[in-house]
mmCIF file with all atom_site columns, C-alpha atoms in Angstrom:
data_model
loop_
_atom_site.group_PDB
_atom_site.id
_atom_site.type_symbol
_atom_site.label_atom_id
_atom_site.label_alt_id
_atom_site.label_comp_id
_atom_site.label_asym_id
_atom_site.label_entity_id
_atom_site.label_seq_id
_atom_site.pdbx_PDB_ins_code
_atom_site.Cartn_x
_atom_site.Cartn_y
_atom_site.Cartn_z
_atom_site.occupancy
_atom_site.B_iso_or_equiv
_atom_site.pdbx_formal_charge
_atom_site.auth_seq_id
_atom_site.auth_comp_id
_atom_site.auth_asym_id
_atom_site.auth_atom_id
_atom_site.pdbx_PDB_model_num
ATOM 1   C CA . MET A 1 1   ? 0.000   0.000   0.000   1.00 50.00 ? 1   MET A CA 1
ATOM 2   C CA . LYS A 1 2   ? 1.411   3.384   -0.956  1.00 52.00 ? 2   LYS A CA 1
ATOM 3   C CA . GLU A 1 3   ? 2.350   5.860   1.773   1.00 61.00 ? 3   GLU A CA 1
ATOM 4   C CA . ILE A 1 4   ? -0.693  7.515   3.346   1.00 59.00 ? 4   ILE A CA 1
ATOM 5   C CA . GLU A 1 5   ? 1.006   10.940  3.203   1.00 63.00 ? 5   GLU A CA 1
ATOM 6   C CA . LYS A 1 6   ? 1.056   10.860  -0.627  1.00 72.00 ? 6   LYS A CA 1
ATOM 7   C CA . MET A 1 7   ? -2.682  10.189  -1.020  1.00 78.00 ? 7   MET A CA 1
ATOM 8   C CA . PRO A 1 8   ? -5.384  12.832  -1.648  1.00 87.00 ? 8   PRO A CA 1
ATOM 9   C CA . THR A 1 9   ? -6.883  13.959  1.668   1.00 91.00 ? 9   THR A CA 1
ATOM 10  C CA . LYS A 1 10  ? -10.210 12.178  1.255   1.00 92.00 ? 10  LYS A CA 1
ATOM 11  C CA . THR A 1 11  ? -8.497  8.881   0.413   1.00 91.00 ? 11  THR A CA 1
ATOM 12  C CA . ARG A 1 12  ? -5.888  9.394   3.128   1.00 93.00 ? 12  ARG A CA 1
ATOM 13  C CA . ILE A 1 13  ? -8.657  9.542   5.732   1.00 95.00 ? 13  ILE A CA 1
ATOM 14  C CA . LEU A 1 14  ? -10.054 6.195   4.539   1.00 94.00 ? 14  LEU A CA 1
ATOM 15  C CA . TYR A 1 15  ? -6.727  4.394   4.662   1.00 93.00 ? 15  TYR A CA 1
ATOM 16  C CA . ALA A 1 16  ? -5.967  5.880   8.069   1.00 94.00 ? 16  ALA A CA 1
ATOM 17  C CA . ALA A 1 17  ? -9.320  4.503   9.236   1.00 95.00 ? 17  ALA A CA 1
ATOM 18  C CA . LEU A 1 18  ? -8.520  1.112   7.686   1.00 95.00 ? 18  LEU A CA 1
ATOM 19  C CA . ASP A 1 19  ? -5.271  0.938   9.659   1.00 95.00 ? 19  ASP A CA 1
ATOM 20  C CA . LEU A 1 20  ? -6.883  2.005   12.919  1.00 96.00 ? 20  LEU A CA 1
ATOM 21  C CA . PHE A 1 21  ? -10.078 -0.076  12.655  1.00 95.00 ? 21  PHE A CA 1
ATOM 22  C CA . SER A 1 22  ? -7.994  -3.183  11.902  1.00 94.00 ? 22  SER A CA 1
ATOM 23  C CA . GLU A 1 23  ? -5.838  -2.558  14.984  1.00 94.00 ? 23  GLU A CA 1
ATOM 24  C CA . LYS A 1 24  ? -8.372  -1.294  17.549  1.00 94.00 ? 24  LYS A CA 1
ATOM 25  C CA . GLY A 1 25  ? -11.824 -2.153  16.195  1.00 92.00 ? 25  GLY A CA 1
ATOM 26  C CA . TYR A 1 26  ? -14.481 0.353   15.171  1.00 92.00 ? 26  TYR A CA 1
ATOM 27  C CA . ASP A 1 27  ? -15.539 1.262   18.706  1.00 91.00 ? 27  ASP A CA 1
ATOM 28  C CA . GLY A 1 28  ? -11.923 1.704   19.804  1.00 93.00 ? 28  GLY A CA 1
ATOM 29  C CA . VAL A 1 29  ? -11.263 4.520   17.324  1.00 95.00 ? 29  VAL A CA 1
ATOM 30  C CA . GLY A 1 30  ? -12.515 8.108   17.487  1.00 93.00 ? 30  GLY A CA 1
ATOM 31  C CA . VAL A 1 31  ? -12.726 10.661  14.698  1.00 93.00 ? 31  VAL A CA 1
ATOM 32  C CA . ASP A 1 32  ? -9.899  12.696  16.245  1.00 93.00 ? 32  ASP A CA 1
ATOM 33  C CA . LEU A 1 33  ? -7.577  9.683   16.121  1.00 95.00 ? 33  LEU A CA 1
ATOM 34  C CA . ILE A 1 34  ? -8.435  9.073   12.450  1.00 95.00 ? 34  ILE A CA 1
ATOM 35  C CA . ALA A 1 35  ? -7.764  12.727  11.698  1.00 94.00 ? 35  ALA A CA 1
ATOM 36  C CA . GLU A 1 36  ? -4.430  12.595  13.520  1.00 93.00 ? 36  GLU A CA 1
ATOM 37  C CA . LYS A 1 37  ? -3.394  9.452   11.637  1.00 93.00 ? 37  LYS A CA 1
ATOM 38  C CA . ALA A 1 38  ? -4.347  11.161  8.362   1.00 92.00 ? 38  ALA A CA 1
ATOM 39  C CA . GLY A 1 39  ? -2.312  14.256  9.298   1.00 90.00 ? 39  GLY A CA 1
ATOM 40  C CA . LEU A 1 40  ? -5.331  16.495  9.888   1.00 90.00 ? 40  LEU A CA 1
ATOM 41  C CA . LYS A 1 41  ? -6.943  18.376  12.738  1.00 83.00 ? 41  LYS A CA 1
ATOM 42  C CA . GLY A 1 42  ? -10.178 16.785  13.955  1.00 76.00 ? 42  GLY A CA 1
ATOM 43  C CA . PRO A 1 43  ? -12.703 19.409  12.732  1.00 84.00 ? 43  PRO A CA 1
ATOM 44  C CA . SER A 1 44  ? -11.240 19.523  9.196   1.00 88.00 ? 44  SER A CA 1
ATOM 45  C CA . LEU A 1 45  ? -12.147 15.856  8.710   1.00 91.00 ? 45  LEU A CA 1
ATOM 46  C CA . TYR A 1 46  ? -15.830 16.823  8.661   1.00 92.00 ? 46  TYR A CA 1
ATOM 47  C CA . ARG A 1 47  ? -15.255 18.725  5.426   1.00 93.00 ? 47  ARG A CA 1
ATOM 48  C CA . HIS A 1 48  ? -14.853 15.331  3.772   1.00 94.00 ? 48  HIS A CA 1
ATOM 49  C CA . TYR A 1 49  ? -17.073 12.965  5.802   1.00 94.00 ? 49  TYR A CA 1
ATOM 50  C CA . LYS A 1 50  ? -20.125 13.326  8.030   1.00 93.00 ? 50  LYS A CA 1
ATOM 51  C CA . GLY A 1 51  ? -18.619 11.167  10.758  1.00 92.00 ? 51  GLY A CA 1
ATOM 52  C CA . LYS A 1 52  ? -17.141 7.793   11.598  1.00 92.00 ? 52  LYS A CA 1
ATOM 53  C CA . GLU A 1 53  ? -19.963 5.705   10.102  1.00 91.00 ? 53  GLU A CA 1
ATOM 54  C CA . ASP A 1 54  ? -19.667 7.624   6.834   1.00 95.00 ? 54  ASP A CA 1
ATOM 55  C CA . ILE A 1 55  ? -15.912 6.942   6.845   1.00 95.00 ? 55  ILE A CA 1
ATOM 56  C CA . LEU A 1 56  ? -16.502 3.236   7.440   1.00 92.00 ? 56  LEU A CA 1
ATOM 57  C CA . ASN A 1 57  ? -19.040 2.960   4.616   1.00 90.00 ? 57  ASN A CA 1
ATOM 58  C CA . SER A 1 58  ? -16.787 4.855   2.192   1.00 93.00 ? 58  SER A CA 1
ATOM 59  C CA . MET A 1 59  ? -13.820 2.715   3.243   1.00 91.00 ? 59  MET A CA 1
ATOM 60  C CA . ILE A 1 60  ? -15.817 -0.453  2.508   1.00 89.00 ? 60  ILE A CA 1
ATOM 61  C CA . ASP A 1 61  ? -16.641 0.880   -0.966  1.00 89.00 ? 61  ASP A CA 1
ATOM 62  C CA . ILE A 1 62  ? -12.988 1.378   -1.931  1.00 89.00 ? 62  ILE A CA 1
ATOM 63  C CA . VAL A 1 63  ? -11.930 -1.922  -0.387  1.00 88.00 ? 63  VAL A CA 1
ATOM 64  C CA . GLU A 1 64  ? -14.612 -3.788  -2.342  1.00 85.00 ? 64  GLU A CA 1
ATOM 65  C CA . GLN A 1 65  ? -13.339 -2.220  -5.572  1.00 86.00 ? 65  GLN A CA 1
ATOM 66  C CA . HIS A 1 66  ? -9.755  -3.083  -4.643  1.00 87.00 ? 66  HIS A CA 1
ATOM 67  C CA . TYR A 1 67  ? -10.808 -6.684  -4.044  1.00 84.00 ? 67  TYR A CA 1
ATOM 68  C CA . GLU A 1 68  ? -12.659 -6.928  -7.367  1.00 81.00 ? 68  GLU A CA 1
ATOM 69  C CA . ASP A 1 69  ? -9.670  -5.456  -9.226  1.00 82.00 ? 69  ASP A CA 1
ATOM 70  C CA . GLY A 1 70  ? -7.109  -7.733  -7.597  1.00 79.00 ? 70  GLY A CA 1
ATOM 71  C CA . PHE A 1 71  ? -8.966  -11.002 -7.204  1.00 75.00 ? 71  PHE A CA 1
ATOM 72  C CA . HIS A 1 72  ? -10.227 -11.415 -10.789 1.00 72.00 ? 72  HIS A CA 1
ATOM 73  C CA . LEU A 1 73  ? -13.115 -13.793 -10.226 1.00 68.00 ? 73  LEU A CA 1
ATOM 74  C CA . TYR A 1 74  ? -14.142 -15.702 -13.315 1.00 62.00 ? 74  TYR A CA 1
ATOM 75  C CA . ASN A 1 75  ? -16.773 -14.067 -15.483 1.00 59.00 ? 75  ASN A CA 1
ATOM 76  C CA . GLU A 1 76  ? -18.332 -14.460 -18.906 1.00 58.00 ? 76  GLU A CA 1
ATOM 77  C CA . ASN A 1 77  ? -15.432 -12.596 -20.553 1.00 57.00 ? 77  ASN A CA 1
ATOM 78  C CA . GLU A 1 78  ? -12.740 -14.914 -19.196 1.00 65.00 ? 78  GLU A CA 1
ATOM 79  C CA . ALA A 1 79  ? -11.744 -18.323 -20.514 1.00 77.00 ? 79  ALA A CA 1
ATOM 80  C CA . PHE A 1 80  ? -12.559 -21.072 -18.028 1.00 87.00 ? 80  PHE A CA 1
ATOM 81  C CA . PRO A 1 81  ? -9.872  -23.611 -17.043 1.00 91.00 ? 81  PRO A CA 1
ATOM 82  C CA . SER A 1 82  ? -9.337  -26.373 -19.578 1.00 91.00 ? 82  SER A CA 1
ATOM 83  C CA . SER A 1 83  ? -7.448  -28.645 -17.167 1.00 94.00 ? 83  SER A CA 1
ATOM 84  C CA . MET A 1 84  ? -7.268  -29.395 -13.449 1.00 96.00 ? 84  MET A CA 1
ATOM 85  C CA . ASP A 1 85  ? -3.718  -27.986 -13.369 1.00 96.00 ? 85  ASP A CA 1
ATOM 86  C CA . GLU A 1 86  ? -4.970  -24.694 -14.813 1.00 94.00 ? 86  GLU A CA 1
ATOM 87  C CA . LEU A 1 87  ? -7.785  -24.606 -12.247 1.00 95.00 ? 87  LEU A CA 1
ATOM 88  C CA . ILE A 1 88  ? -5.352  -25.122 -9.374  1.00 96.00 ? 88  ILE A CA 1
ATOM 89  C CA . ARG A 1 89  ? -2.822  -22.552 -10.635 1.00 94.00 ? 89  ARG A CA 1
ATOM 90  C CA . GLY A 1 90  ? -5.550  -19.911 -10.857 1.00 92.00 ? 90  GLY A CA 1
ATOM 91  C CA . ALA A 1 91  ? -6.903  -20.786 -7.413  1.00 94.00 ? 91  ALA A CA 1
ATOM 92  C CA . ILE A 1 92  ? -3.449  -20.589 -5.799  1.00 95.00 ? 92  ILE A CA 1
ATOM 93  C CA . LYS A 1 93  ? -2.817  -17.198 -7.423  1.00 92.00 ? 93  LYS A CA 1
ATOM 94  C CA . ARG A 1 94  ? -6.072  -15.845 -5.987  1.00 91.00 ? 94  ARG A CA 1
ATOM 95  C CA . ILE A 1 95  ? -5.312  -17.255 -2.541  1.00 94.00 ? 95  ILE A CA 1
ATOM 96  C CA . GLU A 1 96  ? -1.848  -15.669 -2.563  1.00 94.00 ? 96  GLU A CA 1
ATOM 97  C CA . PHE A 1 97  ? -3.456  -12.303 -3.337  1.00 92.00 ? 97  PHE A CA 1
ATOM 98  C CA . THR A 1 98  ? -5.957  -12.800 -0.509  1.00 92.00 ? 98  THR A CA 1
ATOM 99  C CA . VAL A 1 99  ? -3.279  -13.724 2.043   1.00 94.00 ? 99  VAL A CA 1
ATOM 100 C CA . ASP A 1 100 ? -0.538  -11.291 0.964   1.00 94.00 ? 100 ASP A CA 1
ATOM 101 C CA . ASP A 1 101 ? -2.420  -8.110  0.091   1.00 93.00 ? 101 ASP A CA 1
ATOM 102 C CA . GLU A 1 102 ? -2.160  -5.679  3.005   1.00 93.00 ? 102 GLU A CA 1
ATOM 103 C CA . ILE A 1 103 ? -5.495  -3.974  2.364   1.00 92.00 ? 103 ILE A CA 1
ATOM 104 C CA . ILE A 1 104 ? -7.387  -7.260  2.117   1.00 92.00 ? 104 ILE A CA 1
ATOM 105 C CA . CYS A 1 105 ? -5.729  -8.655  5.261   1.00 93.00 ? 105 CYS A CA 1
ATOM 106 C CA . LYS A 1 106 ? -6.635  -5.552  7.268   1.00 94.00 ? 106 LYS A CA 1
ATOM 107 C CA . THR A 1 107 ? -10.180 -5.655  5.932   1.00 92.00 ? 107 THR A CA 1
ATOM 108 C CA . ARG A 1 108 ? -10.541 -9.299  6.912   1.00 92.00 ? 108 ARG A CA 1
ATOM 109 C CA . ARG A 1 109 ? -9.544  -8.401  10.481  1.00 92.00 ? 109 ARG A CA 1
ATOM 110 C CA . ILE A 1 110 ? -12.175 -5.656  10.518  1.00 92.00 ? 110 ILE A CA 1
ATOM 111 C CA . LEU A 1 111 ? -14.812 -8.068  9.197   1.00 91.00 ? 111 LEU A CA 1
ATOM 112 C CA . ALA A 1 112 ? -13.953 -10.562 11.926  1.00 90.00 ? 112 ALA A CA 1
ATOM 113 C CA . MET A 1 113 ? -14.240 -7.923  14.661  1.00 90.00 ? 113 MET A CA 1
ATOM 114 C CA . GLU A 1 114 ? -17.228 -5.944  13.396  1.00 89.00 ? 114 GLU A CA 1
ATOM 115 C CA . GLN A 1 115 ? -19.495 -8.531  11.748  1.00 89.00 ? 115 GLN A CA 1
ATOM 116 C CA . PHE A 1 116 ? -21.703 -8.738  14.850  1.00 90.00 ? 116 PHE A CA 1
ATOM 117 C CA . ARG A 1 117 ? -22.090 -4.959  15.124  1.00 85.00 ? 117 ARG A CA 1
ATOM 118 C CA . SER A 1 118 ? -22.868 -3.909  11.578  1.00 85.00 ? 118 SER A CA 1
ATOM 119 C CA . PRO A 1 119 ? -25.383 -5.630  9.267   1.00 88.00 ? 119 PRO A CA 1
ATOM 120 C CA . ARG A 1 120 ? -23.467 -4.328  6.233   1.00 84.00 ? 120 ARG A CA 1
ATOM 121 C CA . ILE A 1 121 ? -20.204 -5.815  7.494   1.00 87.00 ? 121 ILE A CA 1
ATOM 122 C CA . ALA A 1 122 ? -21.929 -9.088  8.368   1.00 90.00 ? 122 ALA A CA 1
ATOM 123 C CA . ALA A 1 123 ? -23.239 -9.303  4.793   1.00 89.00 ? 123 ALA A CA 1
ATOM 124 C CA . MET A 1 124 ? -19.818 -8.368  3.436   1.00 86.00 ? 124 MET A CA 1
ATOM 125 C CA . ALA A 1 125 ? -18.137 -11.091 5.510   1.00 87.00 ? 125 ALA A CA 1
ATOM 126 C CA . THR A 1 126 ? -20.544 -13.726 4.185   1.00 89.00 ? 126 THR A CA 1
ATOM 127 C CA . LYS A 1 127 ? -20.132 -12.436 0.641   1.00 85.00 ? 127 LYS A CA 1
ATOM 128 C CA . TYR A 1 128 ? -16.333 -12.456 0.573   1.00 82.00 ? 128 TYR A CA 1
ATOM 129 C CA . HIS A 1 129 ? -15.636 -15.421 2.825   1.00 82.00 ? 129 HIS A CA 1
ATOM 130 C CA . MET A 1 130 ? -17.977 -17.781 1.014   1.00 86.00 ? 130 MET A CA 1
ATOM 131 C CA . GLU A 1 131 ? -20.731 -16.640 -1.370  1.00 89.00 ? 131 GLU A CA 1
ATOM 132 C CA . ASN A 1 132 ? -18.663 -14.968 -4.102  1.00 87.00 ? 132 ASN A CA 1
ATOM 133 C CA . MET A 1 133 ? -16.248 -17.875 -4.292  1.00 89.00 ? 133 MET A CA 1
ATOM 134 C CA . ARG A 1 134 ? -18.951 -20.544 -4.179  1.00 93.00 ? 134 ARG A CA 1
ATOM 135 C CA . ASN A 1 135 ? -20.972 -18.844 -6.912  1.00 91.00 ? 135 ASN A CA 1
ATOM 136 C CA . ALA A 1 136 ? -17.928 -18.260 -9.131  1.00 89.00 ? 136 ALA A CA 1
ATOM 137 C CA . TYR A 1 137 ? -16.615 -21.807 -8.826  1.00 93.00 ? 137 TYR A CA 1
ATOM 138 C CA . THR A 1 138 ? -20.095 -23.249 -9.371  1.00 95.00 ? 138 THR A CA 1
ATOM 139 C CA . VAL A 1 139 ? -20.061 -21.647 -12.828 1.00 92.00 ? 139 VAL A CA 1
ATOM 140 C CA . VAL A 1 140 ? -16.438 -22.714 -13.399 1.00 93.00 ? 140 VAL A CA 1
ATOM 141 C CA . PHE A 1 141 ? -17.231 -26.328 -12.576 1.00 95.00 ? 141 PHE A CA 1
ATOM 142 C CA . GLU A 1 142 ? -20.339 -26.320 -14.778 1.00 94.00 ? 142 GLU A CA 1
ATOM 143 C CA . GLU A 1 143 ? -18.161 -25.195 -17.689 1.00 92.00 ? 143 GLU A CA 1
ATOM 144 C CA . MET A 1 144 ? -15.414 -27.708 -16.882 1.00 94.00 ? 144 MET A CA 1
ATOM 145 C CA . MET A 1 145 ? -18.005 -30.496 -16.859 1.00 96.00 ? 145 MET A CA 1
ATOM 146 C CA . LYS A 1 146 ? -19.203 -29.381 -20.302 1.00 94.00 ? 146 LYS A CA 1
ATOM 147 C CA . LYS A 1 147 ? -15.595 -29.533 -21.522 1.00 92.00 ? 147 LYS A CA 1
ATOM 148 C CA . GLY A 1 148 ? -15.215 -33.050 -20.132 1.00 94.00 ? 148 GLY A CA 1
ATOM 149 C CA . VAL A 1 149 ? -12.449 -31.960 -17.735 1.00 95.00 ? 149 VAL A CA 1
ATOM 150 C CA . LEU A 1 150 ? -14.439 -32.565 -14.550 1.00 96.00 ? 150 LEU A CA 1
ATOM 151 C CA . LYS A 1 151 ? -16.648 -35.531 -13.626 1.00 96.00 ? 151 LYS A CA 1
ATOM 152 C CA . GLU A 1 152 ? -20.385 -34.941 -13.700 1.00 96.00 ? 152 GLU A CA 1
ATOM 153 C CA . ASP A 1 153 ? -21.608 -34.006 -10.216 1.00 96.00 ? 153 ASP A CA 1
ATOM 154 C CA . ASP A 1 154 ? -23.451 -31.222 -8.405  1.00 98.00 ? 154 ASP A CA 1
ATOM 155 C CA . PRO A 1 155 ? -21.306 -28.168 -9.312  1.00 97.00 ? 155 PRO A CA 1
ATOM 156 C CA . GLU A 1 156 ? -22.516 -26.085 -6.367  1.00 97.00 ? 156 GLU A CA 1
ATOM 157 C CA . TYR A 1 157 ? -21.595 -28.806 -3.892  1.00 97.00 ? 157 TYR A CA 1
ATOM 158 C CA . LEU A 1 158 ? -18.192 -29.270 -5.571  1.00 97.00 ? 158 LEU A CA 1
ATOM 159 C CA . ALA A 1 159 ? -17.595 -25.518 -5.313  1.00 96.00 ? 159 ALA A CA 1
ATOM 160 C CA . LEU A 1 160 ? -18.314 -25.656 -1.583  1.00 96.00 ? 160 LEU A CA 1
ATOM 161 C CA . GLU A 1 161 ? -16.027 -28.653 -1.169  1.00 97.00 ? 161 GLU A CA 1
ATOM 162 C CA . PHE A 1 162 ? -13.286 -26.868 -3.135  1.00 97.00 ? 162 PHE A CA 1
ATOM 163 C CA . ILE A 1 163 ? -13.339 -23.564 -1.233  1.00 95.00 ? 163 ILE A CA 1
ATOM 164 C CA . ALA A 1 164 ? -14.495 -24.275 2.357   1.00 95.00 ? 164 ALA A CA 1
ATOM 165 C CA . PRO A 1 165 ? -11.196 -25.757 3.639   1.00 95.00 ? 165 PRO A CA 1
ATOM 166 C CA . VAL A 1 166 ? -9.317  -22.902 1.960   1.00 95.00 ? 166 VAL A CA 1
ATOM 167 C CA . SER A 1 167 ? -11.387 -20.293 3.801   1.00 93.00 ? 167 SER A CA 1
ATOM 168 C CA . LEU A 1 168 ? -10.550 -21.947 7.133   1.00 93.00 ? 168 LEU A CA 1
ATOM 169 C CA . LEU A 1 169 ? -6.841  -22.033 6.285   1.00 95.00 ? 169 LEU A CA 1
ATOM 170 C CA . ILE A 1 170 ? -6.797  -18.376 5.230   1.00 95.00 ? 170 ILE A CA 1
ATOM 171 C CA . HIS A 1 171 ? -8.219  -17.453 8.636   1.00 93.00 ? 171 HIS A CA 1
ATOM 172 C CA . THR A 1 172 ? -5.498  -19.583 10.227  1.00 95.00 ? 172 THR A CA 1
ATOM 173 C CA . CYS A 1 173 ? -2.906  -17.518 8.342   1.00 94.00 ? 173 CYS A CA 1
ATOM 174 C CA . ASP A 1 174 ? -4.532  -14.352 9.694   1.00 92.00 ? 174 ASP A CA 1
ATOM 175 C CA . ARG A 1 175 ? -4.368  -15.558 13.292  1.00 92.00 ? 175 ARG A CA 1
ATOM 176 C CA . GLU A 1 176 ? -0.972  -17.264 13.051  1.00 95.00 ? 176 GLU A CA 1
ATOM 177 C CA . PRO A 1 177 ? 1.070   -15.743 10.187  1.00 93.00 ? 177 PRO A CA 1
ATOM 178 C CA . HIS A 1 178 ? 4.026   -18.022 10.956  1.00 96.00 ? 178 HIS A CA 1
ATOM 179 C CA . LYS A 1 179 ? 1.884   -20.943 9.739   1.00 96.00 ? 179 LYS A CA 1
ATOM 180 C CA . LYS A 1 180 ? 1.472   -19.537 6.223   1.00 96.00 ? 180 LYS A CA 1
ATOM 181 C CA . GLU A 1 181 ? 3.834   -22.016 4.555   1.00 96.00 ? 181 GLU A CA 1
ATOM 182 C CA . GLU A 1 182 ? 2.213   -24.929 6.382   1.00 97.00 ? 182 GLU A CA 1
ATOM 183 C CA . CYS A 1 183 ? -1.257  -23.729 5.383   1.00 97.00 ? 183 CYS A CA 1
ATOM 184 C CA . PHE A 1 184 ? -0.285  -23.461 1.721   1.00 97.00 ? 184 PHE A CA 1
ATOM 185 C CA . LYS A 1 185 ? 1.062   -27.012 1.794   1.00 98.00 ? 185 LYS A CA 1
ATOM 186 C CA . VAL A 1 186 ? -2.308  -28.197 3.108   1.00 98.00 ? 186 VAL A CA 1
ATOM 187 C CA . ILE A 1 187 ? -4.160  -26.123 0.476   1.00 98.00 ? 187 ILE A CA 1
ATOM 188 C CA . ARG A 1 188 ? -2.071  -27.628 -2.340  1.00 98.00 ? 188 ARG A CA 1
ATOM 189 C CA . LYS A 1 189 ? -2.629  -31.112 -0.937  1.00 98.00 ? 189 LYS A CA 1
ATOM 190 C CA . HIS A 1 190 ? -6.376  -30.447 -0.753  1.00 98.00 ? 190 HIS A CA 1
ATOM 191 C CA . PHE A 1 191 ? -6.438  -29.274 -4.396  1.00 98.00 ? 191 PHE A CA 1
ATOM 192 C CA . ALA A 1 192 ? -4.406  -32.274 -5.540  1.00 97.00 ? 192 ALA A CA 1
ATOM 193 C CA . HIS A 1 193 ? -6.877  -34.584 -3.789  1.00 98.00 ? 193 HIS A CA 1
ATOM 194 C CA . PHE A 1 194 ? -9.809  -32.741 -5.390  1.00 98.00 ? 194 PHE A CA 1
ATOM 195 C CA . ALA A 1 195 ? -8.195  -33.155 -8.819  1.00 97.00 ? 195 ALA A CA 1
ATOM 196 C CA . ARG A 1 196 ? -7.639  -36.902 -8.273  1.00 96.00 ? 196 ARG A CA 1
ATOM 197 C CA . VAL A 1 197 ? -11.210 -37.477 -7.122  1.00 97.00 ? 197 VAL A CA 1
ATOM 198 C CA . TYR A 1 198 ? -13.109 -35.284 -9.604  1.00 97.00 ? 198 TYR A CA 1
ATOM 199 C CA . GLY A 1 199 ? -10.787 -34.733 -12.550 1.00 95.00 ? 199 GLY A CA 1
ATOM 200 C CA . LYS A 1 200 ? -11.252 -36.738 -15.722 1.00 88.00 ? 200 LYS A CA 1
ATOM 201 C CA . LYS A 1 201 ? -8.108  -38.328 -17.115 1.00 72.00 ? 201 LYS A CA 1
#
């Protein structure tokens, strides 16, 4: 993430809030602290945002766009995998982005802390931890079955089977960063098993 000091003021406030919310939680951060982190005096922050809730909502908007830009979920304009190896390479690349990107990691901490306070954050946590991935891989697996790369089965269930262990391991990386290498070994082993069980030779 680029240095906060070099950002436009309005954006600088949002990234200052991202840092602070991920460290202290929403309730542990006041507007004055956000302003100080952004290099402003408290009252001048209100020229850009109505208050802390407005900052949080605006921060979520830019984080969601950052996620969409960096994650590259499959869509109708993208070629679907034509082999199990291609599927696994793409999945690993997306997981590495999810685990290594500073903005996404901080956001995931905020989601974990604030999902029981804010309905919007609760919905966002469900969306990014499970629904987006399940829906995307359901379509991927449908297309791979049509190509004869994947055995015929319930694509939605296969998507859940493919992604659920990964989600748990990503959260392990968040809690215990020193286990990242171990988690990736398990993820690769899981994908290899999935390919053996469901891939067509």
